[in-house]
Each structure stands twice: as C-alpha cells, then as structure tokens.
Coordinates of C-alpha atoms in Angstrom, one line a residue:
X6 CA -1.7 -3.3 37.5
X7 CA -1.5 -4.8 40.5
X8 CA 1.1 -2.9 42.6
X9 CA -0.8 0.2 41.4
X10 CA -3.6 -0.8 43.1
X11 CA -2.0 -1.6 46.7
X12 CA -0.1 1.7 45.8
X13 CA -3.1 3.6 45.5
X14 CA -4.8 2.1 48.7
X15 CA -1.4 2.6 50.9
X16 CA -1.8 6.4 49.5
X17 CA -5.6 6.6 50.9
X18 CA -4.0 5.3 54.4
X19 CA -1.1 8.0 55.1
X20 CA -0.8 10.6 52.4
X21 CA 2.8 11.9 52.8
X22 CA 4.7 8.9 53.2
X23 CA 2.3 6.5 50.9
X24 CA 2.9 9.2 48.0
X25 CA 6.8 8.3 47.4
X26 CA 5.8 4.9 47.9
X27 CA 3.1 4.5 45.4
X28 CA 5.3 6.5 42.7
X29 CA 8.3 3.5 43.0
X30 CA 5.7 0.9 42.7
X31 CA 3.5 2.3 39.9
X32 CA 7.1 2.9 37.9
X33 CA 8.2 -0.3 38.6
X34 CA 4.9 -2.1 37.3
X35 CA 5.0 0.6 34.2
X36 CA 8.2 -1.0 33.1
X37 CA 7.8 -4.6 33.9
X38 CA 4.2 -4.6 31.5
X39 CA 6.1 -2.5 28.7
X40 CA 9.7 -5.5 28.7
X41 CA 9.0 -8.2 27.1
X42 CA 9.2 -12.1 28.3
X43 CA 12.0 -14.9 27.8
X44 CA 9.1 -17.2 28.1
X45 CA 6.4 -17.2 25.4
X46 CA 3.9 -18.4 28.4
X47 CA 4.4 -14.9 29.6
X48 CA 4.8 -12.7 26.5
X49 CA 3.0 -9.5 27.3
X50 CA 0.5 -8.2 24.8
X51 CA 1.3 -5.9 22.3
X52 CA -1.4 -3.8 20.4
X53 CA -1.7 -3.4 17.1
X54 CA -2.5 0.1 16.0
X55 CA -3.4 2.4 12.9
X56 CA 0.6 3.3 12.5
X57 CA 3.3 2.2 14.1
X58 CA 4.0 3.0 17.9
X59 CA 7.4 1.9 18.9
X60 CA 7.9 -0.3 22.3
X61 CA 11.4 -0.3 23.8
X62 CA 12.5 -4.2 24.2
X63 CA 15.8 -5.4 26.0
X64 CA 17.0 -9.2 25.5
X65 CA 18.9 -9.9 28.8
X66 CA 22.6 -11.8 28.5
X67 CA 21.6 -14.0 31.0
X68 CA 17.7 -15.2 28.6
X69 CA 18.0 -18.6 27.0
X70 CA 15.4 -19.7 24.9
X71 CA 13.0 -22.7 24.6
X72 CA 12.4 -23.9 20.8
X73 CA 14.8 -24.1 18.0
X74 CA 16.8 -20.9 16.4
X75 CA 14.4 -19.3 13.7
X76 CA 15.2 -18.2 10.0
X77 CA 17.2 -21.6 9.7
X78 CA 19.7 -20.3 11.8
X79 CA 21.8 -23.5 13.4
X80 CA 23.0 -21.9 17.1
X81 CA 21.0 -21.2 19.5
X82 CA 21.0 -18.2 21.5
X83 CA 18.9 -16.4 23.6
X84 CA 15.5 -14.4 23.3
X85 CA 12.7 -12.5 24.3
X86 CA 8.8 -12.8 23.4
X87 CA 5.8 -10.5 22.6
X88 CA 2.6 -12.2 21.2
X89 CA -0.5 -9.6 19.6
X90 CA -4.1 -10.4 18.3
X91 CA -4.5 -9.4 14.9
X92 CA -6.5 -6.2 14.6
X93 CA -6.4 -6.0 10.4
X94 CA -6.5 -8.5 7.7
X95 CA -2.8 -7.8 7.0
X96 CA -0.1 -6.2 9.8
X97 CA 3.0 -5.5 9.7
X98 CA 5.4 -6.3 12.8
X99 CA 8.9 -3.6 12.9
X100 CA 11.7 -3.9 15.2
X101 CA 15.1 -2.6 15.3
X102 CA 18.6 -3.6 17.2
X103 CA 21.9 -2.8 18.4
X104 CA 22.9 -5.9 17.7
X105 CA 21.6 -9.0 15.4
X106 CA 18.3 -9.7 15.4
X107 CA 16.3 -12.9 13.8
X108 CA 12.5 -11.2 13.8
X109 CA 10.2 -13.9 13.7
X110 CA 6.3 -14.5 13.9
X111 CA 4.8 -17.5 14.8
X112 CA 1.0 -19.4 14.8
X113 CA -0.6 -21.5 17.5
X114 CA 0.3 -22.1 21.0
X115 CA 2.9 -22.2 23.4
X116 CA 4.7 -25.5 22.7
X117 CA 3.1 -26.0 19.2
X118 CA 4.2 -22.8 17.3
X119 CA 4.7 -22.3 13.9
X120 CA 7.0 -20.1 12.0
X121 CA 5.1 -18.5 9.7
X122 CA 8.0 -15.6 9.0
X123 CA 11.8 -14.3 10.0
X124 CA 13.7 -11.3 8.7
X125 CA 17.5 -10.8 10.2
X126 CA 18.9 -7.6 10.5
X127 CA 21.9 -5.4 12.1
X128 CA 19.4 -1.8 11.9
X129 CA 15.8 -2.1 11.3
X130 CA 13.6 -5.0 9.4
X131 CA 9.8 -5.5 8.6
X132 CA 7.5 -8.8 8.3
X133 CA 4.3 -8.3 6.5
X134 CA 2.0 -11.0 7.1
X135 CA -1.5 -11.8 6.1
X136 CA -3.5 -12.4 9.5
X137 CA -7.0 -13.3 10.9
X138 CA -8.6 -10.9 12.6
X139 CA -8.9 -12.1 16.7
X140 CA -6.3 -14.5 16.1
X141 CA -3.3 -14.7 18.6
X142 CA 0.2 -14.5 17.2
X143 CA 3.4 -15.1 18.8
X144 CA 7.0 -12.1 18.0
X145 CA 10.3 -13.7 18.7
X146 CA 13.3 -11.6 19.0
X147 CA 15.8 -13.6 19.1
X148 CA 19.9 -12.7 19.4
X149 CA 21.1 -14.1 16.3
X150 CA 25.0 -13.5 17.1
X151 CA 26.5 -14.3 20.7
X152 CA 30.1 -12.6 20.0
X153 CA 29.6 -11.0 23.4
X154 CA 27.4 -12.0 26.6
X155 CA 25.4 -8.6 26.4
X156 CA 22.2 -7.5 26.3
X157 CA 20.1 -6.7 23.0
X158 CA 17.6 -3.9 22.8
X159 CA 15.9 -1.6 20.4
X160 CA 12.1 -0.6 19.5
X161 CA 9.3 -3.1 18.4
X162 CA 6.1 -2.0 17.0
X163 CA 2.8 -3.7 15.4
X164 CA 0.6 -2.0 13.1
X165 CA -1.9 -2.0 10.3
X166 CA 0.1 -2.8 6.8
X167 CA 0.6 0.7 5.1
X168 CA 1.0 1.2 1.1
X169 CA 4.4 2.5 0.9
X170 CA 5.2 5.6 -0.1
X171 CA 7.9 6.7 -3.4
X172 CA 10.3 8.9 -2.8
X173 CA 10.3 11.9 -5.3
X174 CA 13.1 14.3 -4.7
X175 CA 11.2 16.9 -7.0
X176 CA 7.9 17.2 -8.9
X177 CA 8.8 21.2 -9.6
X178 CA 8.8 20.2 -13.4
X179 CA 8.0 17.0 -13.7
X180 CA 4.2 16.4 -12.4
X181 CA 0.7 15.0 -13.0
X182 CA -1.5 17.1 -14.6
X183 CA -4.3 15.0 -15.4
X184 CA -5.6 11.2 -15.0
X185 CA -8.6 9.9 -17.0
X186 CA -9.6 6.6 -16.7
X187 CA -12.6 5.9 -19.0
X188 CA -14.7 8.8 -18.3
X189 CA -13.9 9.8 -14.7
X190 CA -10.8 12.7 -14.4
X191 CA -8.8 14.5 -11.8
X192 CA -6.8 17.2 -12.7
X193 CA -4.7 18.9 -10.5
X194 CA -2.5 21.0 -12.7
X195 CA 1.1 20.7 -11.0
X196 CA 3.2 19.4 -8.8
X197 CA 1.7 18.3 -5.1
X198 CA 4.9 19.5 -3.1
X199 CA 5.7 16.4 -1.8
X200 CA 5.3 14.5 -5.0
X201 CA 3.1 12.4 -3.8
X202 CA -0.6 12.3 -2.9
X203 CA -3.5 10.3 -2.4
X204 CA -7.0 10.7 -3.6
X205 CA -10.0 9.8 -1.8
X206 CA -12.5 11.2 -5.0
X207 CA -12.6 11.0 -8.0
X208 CA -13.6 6.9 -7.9
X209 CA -12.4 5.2 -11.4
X210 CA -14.8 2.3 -12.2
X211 CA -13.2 -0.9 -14.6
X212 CA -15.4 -3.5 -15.5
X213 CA -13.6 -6.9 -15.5
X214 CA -12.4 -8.4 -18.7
X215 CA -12.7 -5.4 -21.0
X216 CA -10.1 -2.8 -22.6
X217 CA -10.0 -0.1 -20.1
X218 CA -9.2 3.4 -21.6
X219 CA -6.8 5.9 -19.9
X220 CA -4.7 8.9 -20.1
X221 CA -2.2 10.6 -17.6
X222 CA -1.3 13.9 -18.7
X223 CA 2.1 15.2 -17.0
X224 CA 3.8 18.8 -17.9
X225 CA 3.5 19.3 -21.3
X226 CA 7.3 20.6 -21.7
X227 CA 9.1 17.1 -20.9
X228 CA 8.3 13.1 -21.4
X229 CA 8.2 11.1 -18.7
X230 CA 8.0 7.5 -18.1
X231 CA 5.1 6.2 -16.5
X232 CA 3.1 3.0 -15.3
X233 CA -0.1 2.5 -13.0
X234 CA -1.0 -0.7 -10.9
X235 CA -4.0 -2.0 -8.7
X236 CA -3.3 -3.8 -5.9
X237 CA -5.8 -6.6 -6.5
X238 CA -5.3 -8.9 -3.6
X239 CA -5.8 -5.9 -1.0
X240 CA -2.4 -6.9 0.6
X241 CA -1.0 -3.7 0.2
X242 CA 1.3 -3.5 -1.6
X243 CA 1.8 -3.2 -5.8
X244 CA 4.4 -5.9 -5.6
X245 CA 2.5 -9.6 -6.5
X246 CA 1.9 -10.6 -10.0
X247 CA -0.2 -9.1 -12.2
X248 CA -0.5 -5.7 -10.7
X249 CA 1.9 -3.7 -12.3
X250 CA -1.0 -3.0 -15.1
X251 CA 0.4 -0.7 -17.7
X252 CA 4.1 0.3 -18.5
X253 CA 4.6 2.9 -20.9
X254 CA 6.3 1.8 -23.8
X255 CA 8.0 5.2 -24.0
X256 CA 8.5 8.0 -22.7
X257 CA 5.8 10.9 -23.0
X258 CA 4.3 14.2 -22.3
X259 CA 0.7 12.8 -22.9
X260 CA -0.1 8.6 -22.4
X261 CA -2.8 7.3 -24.0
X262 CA -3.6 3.6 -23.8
X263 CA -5.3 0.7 -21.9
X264 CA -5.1 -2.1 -19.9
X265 CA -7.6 -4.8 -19.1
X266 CA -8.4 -6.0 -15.8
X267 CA -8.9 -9.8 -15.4
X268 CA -12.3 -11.9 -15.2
X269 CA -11.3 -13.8 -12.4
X270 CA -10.5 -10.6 -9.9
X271 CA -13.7 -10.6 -7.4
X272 CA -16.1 -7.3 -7.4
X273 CA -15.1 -4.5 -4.8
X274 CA -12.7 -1.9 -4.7
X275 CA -8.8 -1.9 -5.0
X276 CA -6.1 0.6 -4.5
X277 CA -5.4 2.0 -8.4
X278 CA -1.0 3.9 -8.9
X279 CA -0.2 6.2 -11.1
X280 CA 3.5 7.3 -11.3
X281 CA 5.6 9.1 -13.6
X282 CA 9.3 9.5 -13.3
X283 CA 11.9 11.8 -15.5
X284 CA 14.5 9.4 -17.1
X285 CA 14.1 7.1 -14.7
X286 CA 12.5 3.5 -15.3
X287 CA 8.9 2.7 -12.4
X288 CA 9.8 0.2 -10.2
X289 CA 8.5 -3.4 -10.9
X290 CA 6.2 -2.6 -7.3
X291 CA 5.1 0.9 -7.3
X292 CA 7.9 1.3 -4.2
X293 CA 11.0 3.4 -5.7
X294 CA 12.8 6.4 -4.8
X295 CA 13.6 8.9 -7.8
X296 CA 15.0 12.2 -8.6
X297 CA 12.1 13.9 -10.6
X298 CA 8.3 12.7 -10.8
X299 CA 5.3 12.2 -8.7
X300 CA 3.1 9.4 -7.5
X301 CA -0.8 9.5 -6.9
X302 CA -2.9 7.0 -5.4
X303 CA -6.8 6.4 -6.5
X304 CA -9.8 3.7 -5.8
X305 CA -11.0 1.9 -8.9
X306 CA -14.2 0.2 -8.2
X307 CA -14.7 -3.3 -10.2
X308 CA -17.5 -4.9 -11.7
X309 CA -18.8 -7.4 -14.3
X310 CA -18.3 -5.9 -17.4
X311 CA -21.7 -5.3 -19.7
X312 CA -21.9 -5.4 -23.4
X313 CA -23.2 -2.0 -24.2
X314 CA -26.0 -2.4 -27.1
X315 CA -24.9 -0.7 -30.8
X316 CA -25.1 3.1 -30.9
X317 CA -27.6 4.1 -33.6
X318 CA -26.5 7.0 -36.1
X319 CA -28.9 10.1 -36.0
X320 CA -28.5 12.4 -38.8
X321 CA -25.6 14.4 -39.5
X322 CA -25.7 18.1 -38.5
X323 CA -23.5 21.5 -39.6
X324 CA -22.9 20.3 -42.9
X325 CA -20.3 22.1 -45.0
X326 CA -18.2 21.7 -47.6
X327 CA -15.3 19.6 -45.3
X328 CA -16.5 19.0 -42.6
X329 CA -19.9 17.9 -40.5
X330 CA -20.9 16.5 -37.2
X331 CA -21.7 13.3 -36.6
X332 CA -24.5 12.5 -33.6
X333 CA -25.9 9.4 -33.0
X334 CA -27.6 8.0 -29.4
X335 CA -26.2 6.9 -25.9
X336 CA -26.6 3.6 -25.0
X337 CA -26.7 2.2 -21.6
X338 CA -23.6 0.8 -20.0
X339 CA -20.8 2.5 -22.6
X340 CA -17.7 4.2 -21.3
X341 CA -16.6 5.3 -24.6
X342 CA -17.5 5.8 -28.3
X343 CA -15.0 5.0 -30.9
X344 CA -15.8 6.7 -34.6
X345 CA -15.4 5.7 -38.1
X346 CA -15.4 8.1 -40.8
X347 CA -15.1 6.5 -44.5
X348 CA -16.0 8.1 -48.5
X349 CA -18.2 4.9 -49.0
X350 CA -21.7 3.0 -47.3
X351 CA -19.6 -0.1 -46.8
X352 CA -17.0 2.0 -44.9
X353 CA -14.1 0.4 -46.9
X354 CA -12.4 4.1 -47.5
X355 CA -11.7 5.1 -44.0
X356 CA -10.8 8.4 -44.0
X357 CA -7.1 9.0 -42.3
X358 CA -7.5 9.8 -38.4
X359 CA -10.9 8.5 -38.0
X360 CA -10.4 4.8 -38.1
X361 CA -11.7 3.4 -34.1
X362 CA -11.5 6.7 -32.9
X363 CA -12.1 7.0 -29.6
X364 CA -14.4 10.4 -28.5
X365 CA -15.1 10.1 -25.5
X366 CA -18.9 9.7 -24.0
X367 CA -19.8 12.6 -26.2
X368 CA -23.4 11.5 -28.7
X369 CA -21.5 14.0 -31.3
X370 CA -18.5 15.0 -32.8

C-alpha cells in the first residue's frame, strides 16, 4: 500500500497530471500484493475465507528455491510461496496449473518448516488439513517438472473445509420420502431437484452406546440401496473409520434398522448422511457420483445414554373378540417402546408379529 499512498498525495498536488500517474502506481502495487514470493521470508498473506476465492499465481522460469523438493520428489526445481493463518479448525488449500505442480503446506518458520502435506497434479488438487486457529502456515508451489525453462501459473485459493457434495444425475423417481431416527422425522415427499439437500431442522438426538432406531422411506415403487454416516471427528468429511454407520443389507423401498453410536464419541453435535442410490452400491465415504438417488444432510445431537425405568402396563381397553388395546405409562428418558403379545402370564406363547415390537413413543396400541 505504499505507492498508493504517495500516489494519492502526488494527485492532491496537480490533479491532471498526478491522476495517470497515480493509476500506474496503484496497478502496479495491486499486482505485486496479489503474486506470490520465491522467498518464503516474503510470502504474501493469503486469507482464508467461507468458500473458496481463487488468486492467480505465476512461478517465474528464472525462481529457484531454498529447501529440499517436497512430496519426496528428488530434483529440485523452482518455486513460489504463499503463507495464511488458519481461520477454521480444518481448511482446505486448492490450486491448479498449466504445468506440474507439487502443492505443499508446511509448519513453523522460515528456515525450520515442516511438511505437513503435498498433492501433485497436472489440473487441479486439494490438501485438507487439520489446523489451529491463529496459527501461521506456509503454501509451496513448487514446479515439479523442468522439461522447459517457462513459467508456471494457475489459481490458488484457501478456505474453510466444505462437506462434499454427491453427484445425483436424477432423483425424478428415485427420492427420500421420509427419515425417522428414534422419534424425530422429516418428510419431504419427493425428489429435491438437485438431489441433494441439507437440513438445518429437524435435529436427530442418539444417546451413546445404545441401539438407535431408524427408517428412511424412499418412493415406494422402486428399492434402493441406502446407508447413513456421522462424521464424528468434525473433519468433514464421512471418510475416517467408523463413520460409515449403517449399510443396507439390501435393497429396499422402506429401511428399517439401527445402528449404535459408540461410548467413547464426546457429547456435541455431528454432521448425520443419509443417501440412497438406484442399483448402485454408497460409497465407502458419503462422496460418490450416481445416476439415480438423492443425498440429505442432518445434525444428530449426542449424549450419555440413560436407562429409561420399566413401563408399567395399565389396563387393557376396546376389548373384542380379536383384538384389544394395550396402554401402559411413559417413562422418562425412552425413545421407543417395543411390545410383546403372548396366550399365557409367563409370556412363553408369543403371539406371531408381536414379539419386541417396536411402536413407536405411543402409551397404546
């Protein structure tokens, strides 16, 4: 900023002829903060933001560089530098090229870095990292090819880690209708449009270590495969182990099932995926592209998980000849009821269809 400023005063001094001057100089500072450095003492600062705002970088032929090649790489060739302060507890740092590119991030200081991570690439490549917010860290782009003594260039951005988003080519037919998840639901009855969508409300709730009920309800005309994941280290992404939380055994119009959230996840809340696809197996991380099916994204809220006291039968009401009601009291802390039905007091003679059946948080059925 500082030939702006002399720019600006010279324009104060003699307006006409100042004017052209101060436009050349403001340019000329414009592009000199916005290039990056072939010294990491001088890398200029690159912000991180909410999405990802591209920077345009050149690597000049006639750059060297001043610490050994990243990503293993044995020859060493030239580069530029960028450095950013983290901004988010994870960020992810894109570039592209017109040439080869090593993309690597590095810890600590000038003259004691560490690589902490490299991508190579001939188009566009991504590093996710996990950072520390306030902390300073260094972007190499370095040339990883020297065929030629020309210059390498292309677009840089840093940003807040995003969850990525599947690629449905249609959810005309093949849709969510309904997600339950103990005794919280959204239904949306049909297909978003784009085939994916993500929910701010409803809030699902899991308490840690116990069976969690579900169902996803999709069109009822065709089955569909289906699975659902929570991110549980808040990196996100679906991708670590562990996450992928239920895949459907088969395909169907209608899952029921549930999975069980581990003790040792920490209380708070966690992104929760739901995605069905037509003929087509879910990705292992939540992350593919398919021809039919749709994707939505929820919060699940976890907690300690509470041993609900015994429900206690009332009496029966509506008796008839084959059928009755059954009734008995809420207790505190339950997310769902399961029934047994049997011809005998020491419910030996379960009657078919009502052994452990699950009725919801309704006191009668």
């Amino acid at each position: 900023m500082k030939n702006f400023t002399r720019s600006l005063l010279l324009s104060l001094s003699n307006c006409c002829r100042s004017t052209v001057i101060a436009l050349l100089l403001f340019i000329s500072s414009a592009t000199q903060l916005s290039a990056q450095s072939d010294l990491c003492s001088a890398a200029p600062t690159l912000t991180p933001g909410t999405t990802c705002v591209n920077t345009a970088y050149t690597v000049q032929a006639a750059w060297g560089n001043e610490i050994a090649a990243p990503c293993g790489l044995g020859s060493s060739y030239r580069d530029g530098w960028y450095k950013f302060t983290a901004a988010h507890t994870y960020t992810t740092i894109t570039a592209s090229t017109n040439r080869t590119l090593a993309l690597a991030v590095y810890s600590g200081t000038c003259g004691a870095l560490t690589e902490l991570s490299c991508a190579q690439t001939t188009g566009t490549t991504s590093i996710k990292l996990n950072t520390v917010i306030g902390t300073t860290y260094f972007i190499r782009l370095y040339r990883a090819n020297n065929a030629q003594a020309n210059t390498m260039t292309g677009n840089i951005c840093v940003s807040e880690s995003q969850y990525c988003t599947p690629a449905h080519t249609s959810c005309n037919t093949d849709y969510i209708n309904r997600v339950t998840i103990g005794s919280v639901s959204n239904t949306t009855n049909g297909c978003s449009g784009s085939g994916y969508t993500r929910f701010t409300a409803p809030k699902f709730y899991g308490a840690k270590g116990c069976p969690i009920n579900f169902t996803v309800a999709c069109n009822p005309t065709w089955d569909e495969n289906m699975a659902i994941w929570i991110d549980y280290n808040g990196d996100k992404d679906f991708a670590d182990a562990g996450e992928k939380v239920y895949t459907a055994p088969t395909d169907l119009a209608t899952h029921n099932g549930t999975f069980t959230i581990p003790a040792t996840v920490a209380d708070g809340t966690y992104a929760l995926r739901v995605s069905i696809t037509y003929t087509a197996a879910t990705s292992a991380d939540g992350c593919g592209s398919y021809t039919y099916g749709e994707t939505e994204d929820y919060t699940i809220t976890v907690g300690p998980g509470v041993t609900p006291s015994t429900p206690v039968a009332t009496a029966a009401s509506n008796i008839q000849c084959k059928n009755f009601n059954a009734n008995w009291n809420q207790t505190a802390s339950a997310t769902n009821y399961f029934l047994d039905v049997a011809t005998d007091a020491a419910f030996t003679a379960i009657v078919a269809g009502y052994n452990n059946l699950n009725v919801g948080m309704s006191n009668s059925f």
